[in-house]
Structures are given as structure tokens and as C-alpha cells.
mmCIF file of C-alpha atoms and ligand atoms in Angstrom:
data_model
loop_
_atom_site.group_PDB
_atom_site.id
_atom_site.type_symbol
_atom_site.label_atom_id
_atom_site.label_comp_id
_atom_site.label_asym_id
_atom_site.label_seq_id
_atom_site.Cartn_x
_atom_site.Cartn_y
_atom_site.Cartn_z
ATOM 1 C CA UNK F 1 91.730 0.576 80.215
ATOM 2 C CA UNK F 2 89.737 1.181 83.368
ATOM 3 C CA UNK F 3 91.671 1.229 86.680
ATOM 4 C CA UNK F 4 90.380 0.947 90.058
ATOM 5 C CA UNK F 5 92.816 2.606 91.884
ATOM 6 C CA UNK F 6 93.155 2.922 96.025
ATOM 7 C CA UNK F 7 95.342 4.744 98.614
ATOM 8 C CA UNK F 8 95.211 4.100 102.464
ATOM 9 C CA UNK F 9 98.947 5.140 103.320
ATOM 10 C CA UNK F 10 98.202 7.254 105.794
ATOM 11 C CA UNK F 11 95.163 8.988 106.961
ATOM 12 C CA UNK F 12 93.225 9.577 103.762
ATOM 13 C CA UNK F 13 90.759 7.100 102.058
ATOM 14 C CA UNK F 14 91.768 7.264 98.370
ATOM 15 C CA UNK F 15 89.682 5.769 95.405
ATOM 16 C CA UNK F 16 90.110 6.915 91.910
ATOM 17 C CA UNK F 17 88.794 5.314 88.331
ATOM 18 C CA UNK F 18 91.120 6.329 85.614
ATOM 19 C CA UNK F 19 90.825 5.895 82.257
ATOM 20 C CA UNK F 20 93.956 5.059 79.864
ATOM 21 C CA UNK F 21 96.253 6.210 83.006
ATOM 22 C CA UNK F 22 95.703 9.627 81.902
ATOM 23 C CA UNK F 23 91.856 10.590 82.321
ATOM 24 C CA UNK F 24 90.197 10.867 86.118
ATOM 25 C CA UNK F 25 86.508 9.280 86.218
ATOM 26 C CA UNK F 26 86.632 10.240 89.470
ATOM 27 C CA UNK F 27 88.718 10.623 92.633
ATOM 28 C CA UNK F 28 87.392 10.864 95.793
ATOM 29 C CA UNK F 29 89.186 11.447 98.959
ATOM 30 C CA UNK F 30 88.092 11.178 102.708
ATOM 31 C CA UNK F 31 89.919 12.945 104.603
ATOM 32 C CA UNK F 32 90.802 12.133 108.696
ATOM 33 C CA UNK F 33 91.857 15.121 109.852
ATOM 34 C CA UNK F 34 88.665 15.578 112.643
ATOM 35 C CA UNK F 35 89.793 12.659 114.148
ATOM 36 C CA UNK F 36 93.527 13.201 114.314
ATOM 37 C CA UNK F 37 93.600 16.567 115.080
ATOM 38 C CA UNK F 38 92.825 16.812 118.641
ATOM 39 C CA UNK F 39 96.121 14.163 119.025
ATOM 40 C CA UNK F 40 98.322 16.641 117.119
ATOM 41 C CA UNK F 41 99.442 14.214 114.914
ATOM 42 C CA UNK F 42 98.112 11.039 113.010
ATOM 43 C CA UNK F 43 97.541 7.942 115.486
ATOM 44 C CA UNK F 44 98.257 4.810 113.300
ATOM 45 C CA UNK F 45 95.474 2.601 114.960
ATOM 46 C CA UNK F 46 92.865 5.159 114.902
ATOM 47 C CA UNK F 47 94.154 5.646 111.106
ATOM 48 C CA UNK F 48 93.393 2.301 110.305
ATOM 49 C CA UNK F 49 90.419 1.418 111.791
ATOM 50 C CA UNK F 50 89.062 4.374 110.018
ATOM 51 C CA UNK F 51 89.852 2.713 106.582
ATOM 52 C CA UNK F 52 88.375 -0.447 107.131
ATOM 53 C CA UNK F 53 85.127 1.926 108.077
ATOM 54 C CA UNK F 54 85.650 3.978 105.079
ATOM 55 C CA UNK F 55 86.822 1.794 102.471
ATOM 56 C CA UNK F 56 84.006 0.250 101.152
ATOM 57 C CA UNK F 57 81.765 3.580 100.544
ATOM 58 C CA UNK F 58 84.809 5.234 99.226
ATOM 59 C CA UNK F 59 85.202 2.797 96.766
ATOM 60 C CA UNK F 60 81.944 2.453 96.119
ATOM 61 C CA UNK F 61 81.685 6.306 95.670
ATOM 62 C CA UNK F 62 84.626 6.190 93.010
ATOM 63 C CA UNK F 63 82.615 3.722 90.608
ATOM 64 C CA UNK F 64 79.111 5.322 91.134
ATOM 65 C CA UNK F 65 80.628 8.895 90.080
ATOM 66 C CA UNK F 66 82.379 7.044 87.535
ATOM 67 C CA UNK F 67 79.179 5.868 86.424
ATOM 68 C CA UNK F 68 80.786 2.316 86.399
ATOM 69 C CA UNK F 69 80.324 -1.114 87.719
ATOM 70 C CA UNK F 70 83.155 -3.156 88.601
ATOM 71 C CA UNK F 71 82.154 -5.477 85.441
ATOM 72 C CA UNK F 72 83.536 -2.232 83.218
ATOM 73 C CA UNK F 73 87.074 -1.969 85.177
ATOM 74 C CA UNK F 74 90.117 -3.771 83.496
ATOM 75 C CA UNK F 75 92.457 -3.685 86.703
ATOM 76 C CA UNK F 76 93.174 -2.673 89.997
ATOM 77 C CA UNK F 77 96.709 -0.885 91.425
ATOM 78 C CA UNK F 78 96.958 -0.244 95.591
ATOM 79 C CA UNK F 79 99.248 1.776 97.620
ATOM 80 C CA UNK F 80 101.745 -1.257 98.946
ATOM 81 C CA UNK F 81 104.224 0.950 100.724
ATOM 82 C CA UNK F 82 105.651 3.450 102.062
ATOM 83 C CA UNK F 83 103.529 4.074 104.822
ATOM 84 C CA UNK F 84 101.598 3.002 108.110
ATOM 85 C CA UNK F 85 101.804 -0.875 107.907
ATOM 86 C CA UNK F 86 97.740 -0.953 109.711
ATOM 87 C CA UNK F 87 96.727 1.960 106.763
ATOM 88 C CA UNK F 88 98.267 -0.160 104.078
ATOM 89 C CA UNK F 89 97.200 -3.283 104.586
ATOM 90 C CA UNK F 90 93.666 -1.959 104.739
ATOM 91 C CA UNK F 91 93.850 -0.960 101.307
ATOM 92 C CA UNK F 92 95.925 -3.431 100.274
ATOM 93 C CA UNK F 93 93.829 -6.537 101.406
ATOM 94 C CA UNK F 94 90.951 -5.007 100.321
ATOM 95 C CA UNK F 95 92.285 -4.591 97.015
ATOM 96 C CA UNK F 96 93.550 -7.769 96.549
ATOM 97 C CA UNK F 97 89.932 -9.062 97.887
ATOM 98 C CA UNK F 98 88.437 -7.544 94.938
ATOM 99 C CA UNK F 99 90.656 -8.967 92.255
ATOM 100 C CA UNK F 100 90.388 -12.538 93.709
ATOM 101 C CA UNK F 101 86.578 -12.232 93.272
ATOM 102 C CA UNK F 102 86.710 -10.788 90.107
ATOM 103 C CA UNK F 103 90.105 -12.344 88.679
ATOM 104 C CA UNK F 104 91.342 -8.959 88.026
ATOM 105 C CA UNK F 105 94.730 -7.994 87.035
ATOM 106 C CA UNK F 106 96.252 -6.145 90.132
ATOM 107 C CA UNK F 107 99.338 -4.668 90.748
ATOM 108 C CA UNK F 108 100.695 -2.736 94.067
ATOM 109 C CA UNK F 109 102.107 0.596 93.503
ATOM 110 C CA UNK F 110 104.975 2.534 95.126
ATOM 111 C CA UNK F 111 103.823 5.606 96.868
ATOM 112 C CA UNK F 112 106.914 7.803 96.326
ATOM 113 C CA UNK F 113 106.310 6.578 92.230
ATOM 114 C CA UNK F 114 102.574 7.675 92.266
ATOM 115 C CA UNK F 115 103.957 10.974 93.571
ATOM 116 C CA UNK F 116 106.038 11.306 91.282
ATOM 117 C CA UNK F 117 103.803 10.551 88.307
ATOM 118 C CA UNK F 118 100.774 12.347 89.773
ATOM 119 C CA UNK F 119 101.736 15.071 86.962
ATOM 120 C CA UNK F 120 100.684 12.738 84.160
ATOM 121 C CA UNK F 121 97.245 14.302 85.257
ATOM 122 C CA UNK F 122 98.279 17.375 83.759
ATOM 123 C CA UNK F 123 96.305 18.950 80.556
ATOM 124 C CA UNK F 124 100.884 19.122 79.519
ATOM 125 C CA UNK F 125 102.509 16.961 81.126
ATOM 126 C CA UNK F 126 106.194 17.085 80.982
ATOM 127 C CA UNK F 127 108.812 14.980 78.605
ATOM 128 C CA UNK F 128 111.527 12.635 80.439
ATOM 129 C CA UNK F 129 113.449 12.901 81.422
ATOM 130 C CA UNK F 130 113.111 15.206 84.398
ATOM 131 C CA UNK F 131 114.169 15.772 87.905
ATOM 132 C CA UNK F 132 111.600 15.294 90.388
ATOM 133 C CA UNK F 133 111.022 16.557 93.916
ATOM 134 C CA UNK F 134 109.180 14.664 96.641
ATOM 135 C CA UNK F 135 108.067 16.783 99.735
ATOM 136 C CA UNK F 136 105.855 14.951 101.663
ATOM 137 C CA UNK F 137 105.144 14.314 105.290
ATOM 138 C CA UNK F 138 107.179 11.104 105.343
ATOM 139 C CA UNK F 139 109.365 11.842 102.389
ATOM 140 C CA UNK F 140 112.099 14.717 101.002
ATOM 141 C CA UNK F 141 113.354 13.318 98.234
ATOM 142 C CA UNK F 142 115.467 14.114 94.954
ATOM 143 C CA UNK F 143 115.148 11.685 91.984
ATOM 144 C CA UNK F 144 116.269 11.336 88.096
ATOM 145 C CA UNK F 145 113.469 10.313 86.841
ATOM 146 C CA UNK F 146 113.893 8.775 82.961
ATOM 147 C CA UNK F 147 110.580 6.934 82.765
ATOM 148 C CA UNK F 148 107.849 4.513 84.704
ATOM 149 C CA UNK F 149 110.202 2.789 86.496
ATOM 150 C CA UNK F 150 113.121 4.356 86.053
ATOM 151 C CA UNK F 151 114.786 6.508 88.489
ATOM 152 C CA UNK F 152 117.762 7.232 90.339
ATOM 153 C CA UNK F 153 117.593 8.605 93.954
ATOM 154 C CA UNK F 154 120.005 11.456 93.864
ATOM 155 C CA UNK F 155 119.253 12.923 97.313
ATOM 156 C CA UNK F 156 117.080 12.813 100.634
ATOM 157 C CA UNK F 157 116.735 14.012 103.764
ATOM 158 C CA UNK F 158 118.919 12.455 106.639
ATOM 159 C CA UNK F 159 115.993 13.493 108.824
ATOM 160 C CA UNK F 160 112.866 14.703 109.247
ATOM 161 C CA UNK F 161 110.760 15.273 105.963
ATOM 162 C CA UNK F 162 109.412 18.731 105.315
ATOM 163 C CA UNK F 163 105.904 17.920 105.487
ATOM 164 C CA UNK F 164 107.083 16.747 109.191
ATOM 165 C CA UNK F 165 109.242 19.951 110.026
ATOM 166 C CA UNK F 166 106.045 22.119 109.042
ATOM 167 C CA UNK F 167 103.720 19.991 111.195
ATOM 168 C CA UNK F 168 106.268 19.882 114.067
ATOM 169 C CA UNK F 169 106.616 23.903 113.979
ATOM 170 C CA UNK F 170 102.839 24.275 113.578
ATOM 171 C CA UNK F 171 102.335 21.887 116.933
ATOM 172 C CA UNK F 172 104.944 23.529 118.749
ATOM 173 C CA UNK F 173 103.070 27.033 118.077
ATOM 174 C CA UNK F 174 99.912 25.678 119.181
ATOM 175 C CA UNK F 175 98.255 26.286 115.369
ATOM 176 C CA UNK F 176 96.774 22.752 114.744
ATOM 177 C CA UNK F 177 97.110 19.830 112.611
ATOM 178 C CA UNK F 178 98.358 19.376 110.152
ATOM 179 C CA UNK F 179 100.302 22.756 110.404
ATOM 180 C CA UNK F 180 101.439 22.736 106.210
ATOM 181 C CA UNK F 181 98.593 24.411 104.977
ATOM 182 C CA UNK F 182 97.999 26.379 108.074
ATOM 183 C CA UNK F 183 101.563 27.887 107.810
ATOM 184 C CA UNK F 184 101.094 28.283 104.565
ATOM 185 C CA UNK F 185 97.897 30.851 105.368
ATOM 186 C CA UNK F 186 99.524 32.582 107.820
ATOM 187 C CA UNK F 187 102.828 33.157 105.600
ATOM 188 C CA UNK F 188 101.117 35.106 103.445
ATOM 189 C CA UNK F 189 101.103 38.444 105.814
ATOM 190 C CA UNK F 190 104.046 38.148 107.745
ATOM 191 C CA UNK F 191 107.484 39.079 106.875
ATOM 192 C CA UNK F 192 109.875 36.013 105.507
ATOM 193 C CA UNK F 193 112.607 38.393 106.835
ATOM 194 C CA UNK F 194 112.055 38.309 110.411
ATOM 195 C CA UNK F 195 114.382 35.692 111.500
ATOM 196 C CA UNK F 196 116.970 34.371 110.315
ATOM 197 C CA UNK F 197 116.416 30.878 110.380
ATOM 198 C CA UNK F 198 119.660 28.501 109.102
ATOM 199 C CA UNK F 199 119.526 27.368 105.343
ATOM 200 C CA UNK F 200 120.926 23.674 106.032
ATOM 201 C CA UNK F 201 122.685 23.060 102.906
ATOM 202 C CA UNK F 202 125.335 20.225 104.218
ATOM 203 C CA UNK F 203 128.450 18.826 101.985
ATOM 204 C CA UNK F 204 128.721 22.240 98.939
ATOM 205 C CA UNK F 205 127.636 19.883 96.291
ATOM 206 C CA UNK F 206 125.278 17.178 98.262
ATOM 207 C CA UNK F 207 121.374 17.038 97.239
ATOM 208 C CA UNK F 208 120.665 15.683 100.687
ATOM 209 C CA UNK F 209 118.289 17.470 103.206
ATOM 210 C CA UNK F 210 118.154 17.916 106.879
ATOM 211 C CA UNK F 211 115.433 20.049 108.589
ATOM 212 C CA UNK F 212 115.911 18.955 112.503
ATOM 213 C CA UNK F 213 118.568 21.921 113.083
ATOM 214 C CA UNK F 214 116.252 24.104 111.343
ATOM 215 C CA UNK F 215 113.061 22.779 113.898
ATOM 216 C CA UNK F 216 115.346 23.464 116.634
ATOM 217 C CA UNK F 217 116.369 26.557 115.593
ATOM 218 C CA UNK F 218 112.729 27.434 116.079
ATOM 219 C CA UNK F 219 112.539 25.783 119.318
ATOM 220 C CA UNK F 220 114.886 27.951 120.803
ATOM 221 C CA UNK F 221 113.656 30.784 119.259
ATOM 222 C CA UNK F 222 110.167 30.358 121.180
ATOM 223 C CA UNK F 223 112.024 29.698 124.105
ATOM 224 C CA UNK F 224 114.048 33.408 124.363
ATOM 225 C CA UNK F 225 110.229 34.341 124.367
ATOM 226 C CA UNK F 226 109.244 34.348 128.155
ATOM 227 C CA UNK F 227 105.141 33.531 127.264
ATOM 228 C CA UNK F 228 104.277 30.318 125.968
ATOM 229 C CA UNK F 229 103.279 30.069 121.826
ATOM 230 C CA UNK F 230 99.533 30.378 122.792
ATOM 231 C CA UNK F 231 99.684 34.222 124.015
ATOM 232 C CA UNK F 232 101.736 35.511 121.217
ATOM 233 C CA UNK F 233 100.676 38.211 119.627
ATOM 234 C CA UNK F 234 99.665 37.032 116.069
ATOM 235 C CA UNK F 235 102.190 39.485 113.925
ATOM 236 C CA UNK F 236 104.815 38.076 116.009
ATOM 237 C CA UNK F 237 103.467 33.972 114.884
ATOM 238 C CA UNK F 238 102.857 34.815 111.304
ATOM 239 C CA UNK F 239 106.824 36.507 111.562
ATOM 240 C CA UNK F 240 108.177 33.293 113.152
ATOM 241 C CA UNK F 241 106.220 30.711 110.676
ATOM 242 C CA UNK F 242 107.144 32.839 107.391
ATOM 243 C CA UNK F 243 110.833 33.099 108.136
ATOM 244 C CA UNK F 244 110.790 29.006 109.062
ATOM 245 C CA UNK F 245 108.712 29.193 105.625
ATOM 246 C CA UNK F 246 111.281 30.741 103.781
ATOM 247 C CA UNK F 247 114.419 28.904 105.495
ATOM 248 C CA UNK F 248 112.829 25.587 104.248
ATOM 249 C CA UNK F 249 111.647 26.877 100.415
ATOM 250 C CA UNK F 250 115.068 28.276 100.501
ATOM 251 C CA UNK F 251 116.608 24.794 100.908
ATOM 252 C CA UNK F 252 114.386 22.768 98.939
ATOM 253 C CA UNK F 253 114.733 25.520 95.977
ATOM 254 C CA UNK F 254 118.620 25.391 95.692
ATOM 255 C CA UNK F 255 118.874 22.101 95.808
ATOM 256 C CA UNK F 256 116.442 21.190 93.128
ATOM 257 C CA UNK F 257 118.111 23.836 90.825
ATOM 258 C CA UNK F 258 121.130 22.497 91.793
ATOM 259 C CA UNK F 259 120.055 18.706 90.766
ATOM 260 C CA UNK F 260 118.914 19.985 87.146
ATOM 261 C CA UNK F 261 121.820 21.967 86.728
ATOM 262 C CA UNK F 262 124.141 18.629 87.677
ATOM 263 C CA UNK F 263 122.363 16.458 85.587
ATOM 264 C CA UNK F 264 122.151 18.640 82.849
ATOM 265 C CA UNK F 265 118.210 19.027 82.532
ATOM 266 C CA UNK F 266 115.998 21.473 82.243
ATOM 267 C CA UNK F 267 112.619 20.181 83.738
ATOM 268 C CA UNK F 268 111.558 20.166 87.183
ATOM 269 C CA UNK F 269 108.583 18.090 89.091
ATOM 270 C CA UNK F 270 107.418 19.108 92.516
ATOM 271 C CA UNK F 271 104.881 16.207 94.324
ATOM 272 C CA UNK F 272 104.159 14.988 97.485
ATOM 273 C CA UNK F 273 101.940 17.487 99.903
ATOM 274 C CA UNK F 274 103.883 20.450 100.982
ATOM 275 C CA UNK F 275 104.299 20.912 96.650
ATOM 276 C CA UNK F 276 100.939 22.172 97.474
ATOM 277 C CA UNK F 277 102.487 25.675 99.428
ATOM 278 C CA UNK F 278 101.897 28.048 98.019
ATOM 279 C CA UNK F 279 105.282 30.349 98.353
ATOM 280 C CA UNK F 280 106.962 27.078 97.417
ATOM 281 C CA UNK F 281 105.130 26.571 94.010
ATOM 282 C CA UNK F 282 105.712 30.729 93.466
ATOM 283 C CA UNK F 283 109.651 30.626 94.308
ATOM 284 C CA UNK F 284 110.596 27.340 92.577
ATOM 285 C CA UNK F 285 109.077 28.796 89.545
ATOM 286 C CA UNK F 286 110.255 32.384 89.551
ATOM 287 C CA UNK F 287 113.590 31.045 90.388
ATOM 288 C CA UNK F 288 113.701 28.239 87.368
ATOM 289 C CA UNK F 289 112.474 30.882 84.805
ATOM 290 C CA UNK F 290 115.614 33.126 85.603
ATOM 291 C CA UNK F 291 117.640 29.841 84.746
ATOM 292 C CA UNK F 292 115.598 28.532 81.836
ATOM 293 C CA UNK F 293 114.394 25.638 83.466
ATOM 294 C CA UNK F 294 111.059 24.637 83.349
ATOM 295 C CA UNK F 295 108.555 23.907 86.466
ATOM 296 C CA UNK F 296 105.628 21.162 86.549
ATOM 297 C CA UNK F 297 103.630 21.164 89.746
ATOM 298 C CA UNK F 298 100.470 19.239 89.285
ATOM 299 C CA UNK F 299 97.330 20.885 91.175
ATOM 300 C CA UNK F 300 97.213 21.281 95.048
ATOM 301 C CA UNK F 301 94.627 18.115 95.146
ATOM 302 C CA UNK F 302 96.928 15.959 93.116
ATOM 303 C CA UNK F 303 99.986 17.003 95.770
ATOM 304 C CA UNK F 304 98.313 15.411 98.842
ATOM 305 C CA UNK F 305 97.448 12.316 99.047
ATOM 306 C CA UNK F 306 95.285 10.958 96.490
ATOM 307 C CA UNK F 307 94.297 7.338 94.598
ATOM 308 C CA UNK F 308 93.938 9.309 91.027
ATOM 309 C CA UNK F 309 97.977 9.318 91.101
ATOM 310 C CA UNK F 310 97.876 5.319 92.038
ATOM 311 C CA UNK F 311 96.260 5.035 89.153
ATOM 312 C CA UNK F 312 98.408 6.494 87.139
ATOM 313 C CA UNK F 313 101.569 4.389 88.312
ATOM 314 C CA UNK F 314 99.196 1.288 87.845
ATOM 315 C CA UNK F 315 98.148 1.692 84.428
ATOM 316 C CA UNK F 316 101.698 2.238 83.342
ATOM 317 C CA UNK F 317 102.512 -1.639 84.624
ATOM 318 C CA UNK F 318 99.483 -3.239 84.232
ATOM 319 C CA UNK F 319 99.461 -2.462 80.363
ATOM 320 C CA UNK F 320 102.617 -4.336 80.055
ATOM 321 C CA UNK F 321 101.466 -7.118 81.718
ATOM 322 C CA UNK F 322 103.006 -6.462 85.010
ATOM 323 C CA UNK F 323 100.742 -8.000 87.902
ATOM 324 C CA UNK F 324 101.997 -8.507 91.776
ATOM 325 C CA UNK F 325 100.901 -12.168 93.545
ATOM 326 C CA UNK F 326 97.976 -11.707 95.554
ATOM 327 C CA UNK F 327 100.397 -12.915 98.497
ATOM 328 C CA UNK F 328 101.651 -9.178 97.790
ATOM 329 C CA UNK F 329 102.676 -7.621 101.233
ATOM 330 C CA UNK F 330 102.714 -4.324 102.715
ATOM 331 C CA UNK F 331 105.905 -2.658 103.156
ATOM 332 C CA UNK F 332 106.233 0.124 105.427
ATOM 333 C CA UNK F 333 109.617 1.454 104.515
ATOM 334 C CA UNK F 334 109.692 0.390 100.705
ATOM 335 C CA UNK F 335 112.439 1.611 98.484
ATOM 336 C CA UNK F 336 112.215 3.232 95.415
HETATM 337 O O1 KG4 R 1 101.774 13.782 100.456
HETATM 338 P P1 KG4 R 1 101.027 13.955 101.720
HETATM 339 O O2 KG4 R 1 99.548 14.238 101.643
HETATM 340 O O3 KG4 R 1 101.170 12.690 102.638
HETATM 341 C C1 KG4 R 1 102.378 12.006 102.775
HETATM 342 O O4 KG4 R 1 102.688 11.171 101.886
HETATM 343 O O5 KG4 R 1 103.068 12.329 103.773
HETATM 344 O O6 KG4 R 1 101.772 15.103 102.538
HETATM 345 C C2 KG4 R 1 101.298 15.550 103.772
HETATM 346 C C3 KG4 R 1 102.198 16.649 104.256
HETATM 347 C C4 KG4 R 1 101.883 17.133 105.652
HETATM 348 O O7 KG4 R 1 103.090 17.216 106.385
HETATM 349 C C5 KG4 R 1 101.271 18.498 105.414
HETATM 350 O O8 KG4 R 1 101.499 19.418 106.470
HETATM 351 C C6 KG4 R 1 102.005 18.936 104.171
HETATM 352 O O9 KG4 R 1 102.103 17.771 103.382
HETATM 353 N N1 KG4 R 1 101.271 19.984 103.439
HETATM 354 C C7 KG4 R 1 101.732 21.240 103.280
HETATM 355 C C8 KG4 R 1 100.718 21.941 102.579
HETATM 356 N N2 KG4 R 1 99.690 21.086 102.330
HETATM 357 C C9 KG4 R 1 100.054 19.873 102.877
HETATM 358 N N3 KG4 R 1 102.883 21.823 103.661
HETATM 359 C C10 KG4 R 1 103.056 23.119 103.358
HETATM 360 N N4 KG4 R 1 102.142 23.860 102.705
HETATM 361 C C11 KG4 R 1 100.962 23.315 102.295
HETATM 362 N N5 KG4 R 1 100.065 24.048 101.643
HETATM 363 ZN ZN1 ZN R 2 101.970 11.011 100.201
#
């Protein structure tokens, strides 16, 4: 089965082909970042009238590197939510355009769940069930996951995401958008120690998250500094971001452990974009091999936002027989 797969939840133009859920065709992505950067931040509007420009060649750039016509695809899955409503309704109506002039199956796809299942790309993927770990810029999330469709939520954070605490530090240091990866860099050569940062760890035993102490923490770190972010000198940045680094891999490490250990297993997923740090991916695993657990993290390009892992998720329903109505909405907050 050939699945046309496409992702507009936020500022990147996703189209994938996969074959049998499991094989990419191809996957291209288009990213925004030029235009959102000088705004610090992703502006919805701009966001989506960008994906009604890009939507069409994207697509059509996923089927010619596919070396398919739409004649050879079976089905079609679509980001429906979480996201930015204008992004996801982009995608979504164009999506369900396409099957109504085709007569398609189509099916709309949770974007936490694609996450999630993006490591069903892997060469090895892992066994269920599993405990899974979404880090994204909207999302910080613990699940059970025992299959497609099955999960239990077993934490998340009661604030900002960490995708959103790096981009808020790498803002408020004047380092650019988004400030993930660009934290990530700069980690590398200064010292995690620095600072001591708080661990927020809440209730002893709760698998809940919250990073807004931790961003004001750094706040009012910068502010004991009398010269604004701009004229540090850049030891004294790369000392600040590493030791915000480590505060938040600290977090996000115990409590994953902690999750596995509760529930008695012994595999671990990271997805959603910041599973593409670096330091992260190196101290989850280091830290589950002491305790015999074992680590999936699918490739840095399969963390961010993509439409491979939509296609993924939409294979899994659509070869059941699971379809959504073409009056399908899109749901900005949508559970999972
Ligand atoms: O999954 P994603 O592409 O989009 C959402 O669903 O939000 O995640 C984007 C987030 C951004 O906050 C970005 O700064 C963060 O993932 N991110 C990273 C890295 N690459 C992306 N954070 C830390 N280290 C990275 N290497
Ligand atoms: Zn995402």
C-alpha cells in the first residue's frame, strides 16, 4: 500500500510516499524558518499562507521522487491536529481535496501519534510495548504506548514544552530562531556545570513536567549581568545555554527512567524535535544502558517535523479499514 502522506502543523511543508507504512519513497520537507526568523518566533498567518504557496509543489515533489503518479497511491493520511488551526487546515483541505477527486481512502492523523510512531522508520524498530517520550515545541509528553492506537498518557508538562523553553532561552540571548538546534551547537564547548539551574521534578513520584521556573531561572540570571545578552562574551553564552541544557536533559532523563521503571518496561522512545539534541540522545542512552533499558531514537530528520511519520500512523488505520468523513475538521488542541 502506497500512502500519500502530508504535514502542515506548523511551519514545515511535509509530503512523504510510504510504502507498506514502513518504507519512505520519499519525504520532502520545506522548511520556513527564513521567513519566521526575523519575528523570533513562528507567526501563524504568515505560516499558513506559506502552505497554501507550498503545498502543491511539495506534494508534487513527493510523487515525482517517488517516481509515482497519484493513479499508483492507495490512500492518503493528513496532520488533523495538534497544531496551528490556519497550518492545518491547509493541509488538511488540501488533502481531503485530493481524495474527493480521486475517491481515495483518507484518514487524518494525530500529530503527537505520528511522533510517536516515527520510529517504525527504523532499519529495528522496537517491540510494544514501550514508553515513549514526546519533546516537541508544543508538546512534553510521557505515554504507555501498547500499540497503534493504544496509549495511556502518563505525564506532561503543566507548562511550557521543551522545544518552547529552548526557543524562549535562545530569544532571550539574542541567538536566533529556532534556538533548539542552536543551543544544541553551542553546548557542545561550554561547561554544563556552570550554573546551577533548578531540576523541576514536582510531586517525588509525578511524570509531569514544568520548565517556566527553569526559563525564569535564566531570566534572572541574565539580569544579575549588568550588559544586555548581545555583548556577552561568548564563553560566558555557551556556559549559560549548556547548564539550561543540562537542567532540562536532566529532567526529561529521570523522568523517562522513572516511567519505565513504574511500568515495569524496559524500552524507551524519544520523538518530537528537541529528541533531535544531541546531549539529550547521548545521556538518555548512557543513562538507560546502566539500568538495562533499552533506547530508540529515530534519526534527527524523523524528530522534527516530517510527513514520512504521518504516513506511518496512516497506514496503520487505513489497512484496517479505518477512513475519517471528508467533513473531517481541524483540531488545534486534539487529545491523544
Ligand atoms: O517536533 P517539532 O519539529 O515541531 C513541533 O511539533 O513542535 O519540534 C520543534 C522544536 C523546536 O522548539 C526546536 O527548537 C526543537 O524542537 N529542536 C531542538 C533541536 N532541534 C529542534 N531542541 C533541542 N535540540 C535540537 N537539536
Ligand atoms: Zn511536531
Amino acid at each position: 500500500m502506497r500512502v500519500l502522506a502530508i504535514e502542515t502543523s506548523c511551519d514545515d511543508t511535509g509530503a512523504a510516499i510510504i510504502l507498506n507504512g514502513r518504507k519512505i519513497l520519499s519525504n520532502i520537507v520545506s522548511s520556513q524558518v527564513p521567513i519566521h526568523q526575523k519575528y523570533g518566533g513562528v507567526v501563524p498567518e504568515l505560516a499558513s499562507r506559506k502552505h497554501i504557496e507550498s503545498i502543491v509543489p511539495i506534494v508534487t515533489e513527493a510523487l515525482n521522487k517517488a517516481k509515482v503518479t497519484l493513479k499508483e497511491i492507495d490512500g492518503i493520511a493528513v496532520t488533523q491536529g495538534p497544531g496551528l488551526v490556519g497550518s492545518l487546515l491547509v493541509g488538511l483541505s488540501f488533502a481531503k481535496s485530493v481524495a474527493f477527486a480521486t475517491g481515495l481512502p483518507f484518514i487524518g492523523v494525530n500529530h503527537i501519534e505520528a511522533h510517536l510512531s516515527a520510529i517504525f522508520l527504523d532499519e529495528k524498530p522496537p517491540r510494544f510495548p514501550f514508553i515513549g517520550l514526546v519533546v516537541s515545541g508544543g508538546h512534553t509528553s510521557l505515554f504507555r504506548m501498547d500499540g497503534f492506537g493504544k496509549y495511556q498518557r502518563l505525564g506532561q508538562t503543566r507548562d511550557d514544552a521543551a522545544g518552547e523553553a529552548f526557543d524562549k532561552v535562545g530569544k532571550l540571548l539574542g541567538l536566533g530562531y529556532p534556538g533548539g538546534p542552536i543551543i544544541d551547537e553551542l553546548s557542545k564547548t561550554g561547561n554544563p556545570k556552570a550554573v546551577r539551574f533548578p531540576r523541576p521534578v514536582l510531586a517525588k513520584n509525578s511524570l509531569d513536567f514544568s520548565f517556566s521556573g527553569l526559563k525564569t531561572a535564566v531570566v534572572n540570571y541574565v539580569k544579575t549581568h549588568p550588559e544586555p545578552p548581545e555583548s556577552y562574551p561568548d564563553g560566558l553564552v555557551k556556559d549559560i545555554v549548556s547548564s539550561f541544557q543540562e537542567a532540562i536533559i536532566d529532567v526529561l532523563v529521570k523522568k523517562t527512567i522513572q516511567a519505565a521503571q513504574h511500568q515495569g518496561l524496559n524500552r524507551i522512545v524519544l520523538s518530537g524535535g528537541v529528541a533531535a539534541n544531541q546531549r539529550l540522545r547521548q545521556r538518555m542512552k548512557e543513562e538507560a544502558i546502566e539500568r538495562k533499558l533499552k533506547v530508540y531514537i529515530p534519526s534527527p530528520i524523523f524528530c522534527t517535523d516530517n510527513a514520512a511519520m504521518v504516513g506511518v500512523v496512516g497506514y496503520e488505520y487505513l489497512k484496517q479499514g479505518i477512513r475519517s468523513p471528508l467533513s473531517l475538521n481541524a483540531f488545534s488542541n486534539l487529545p491523544l
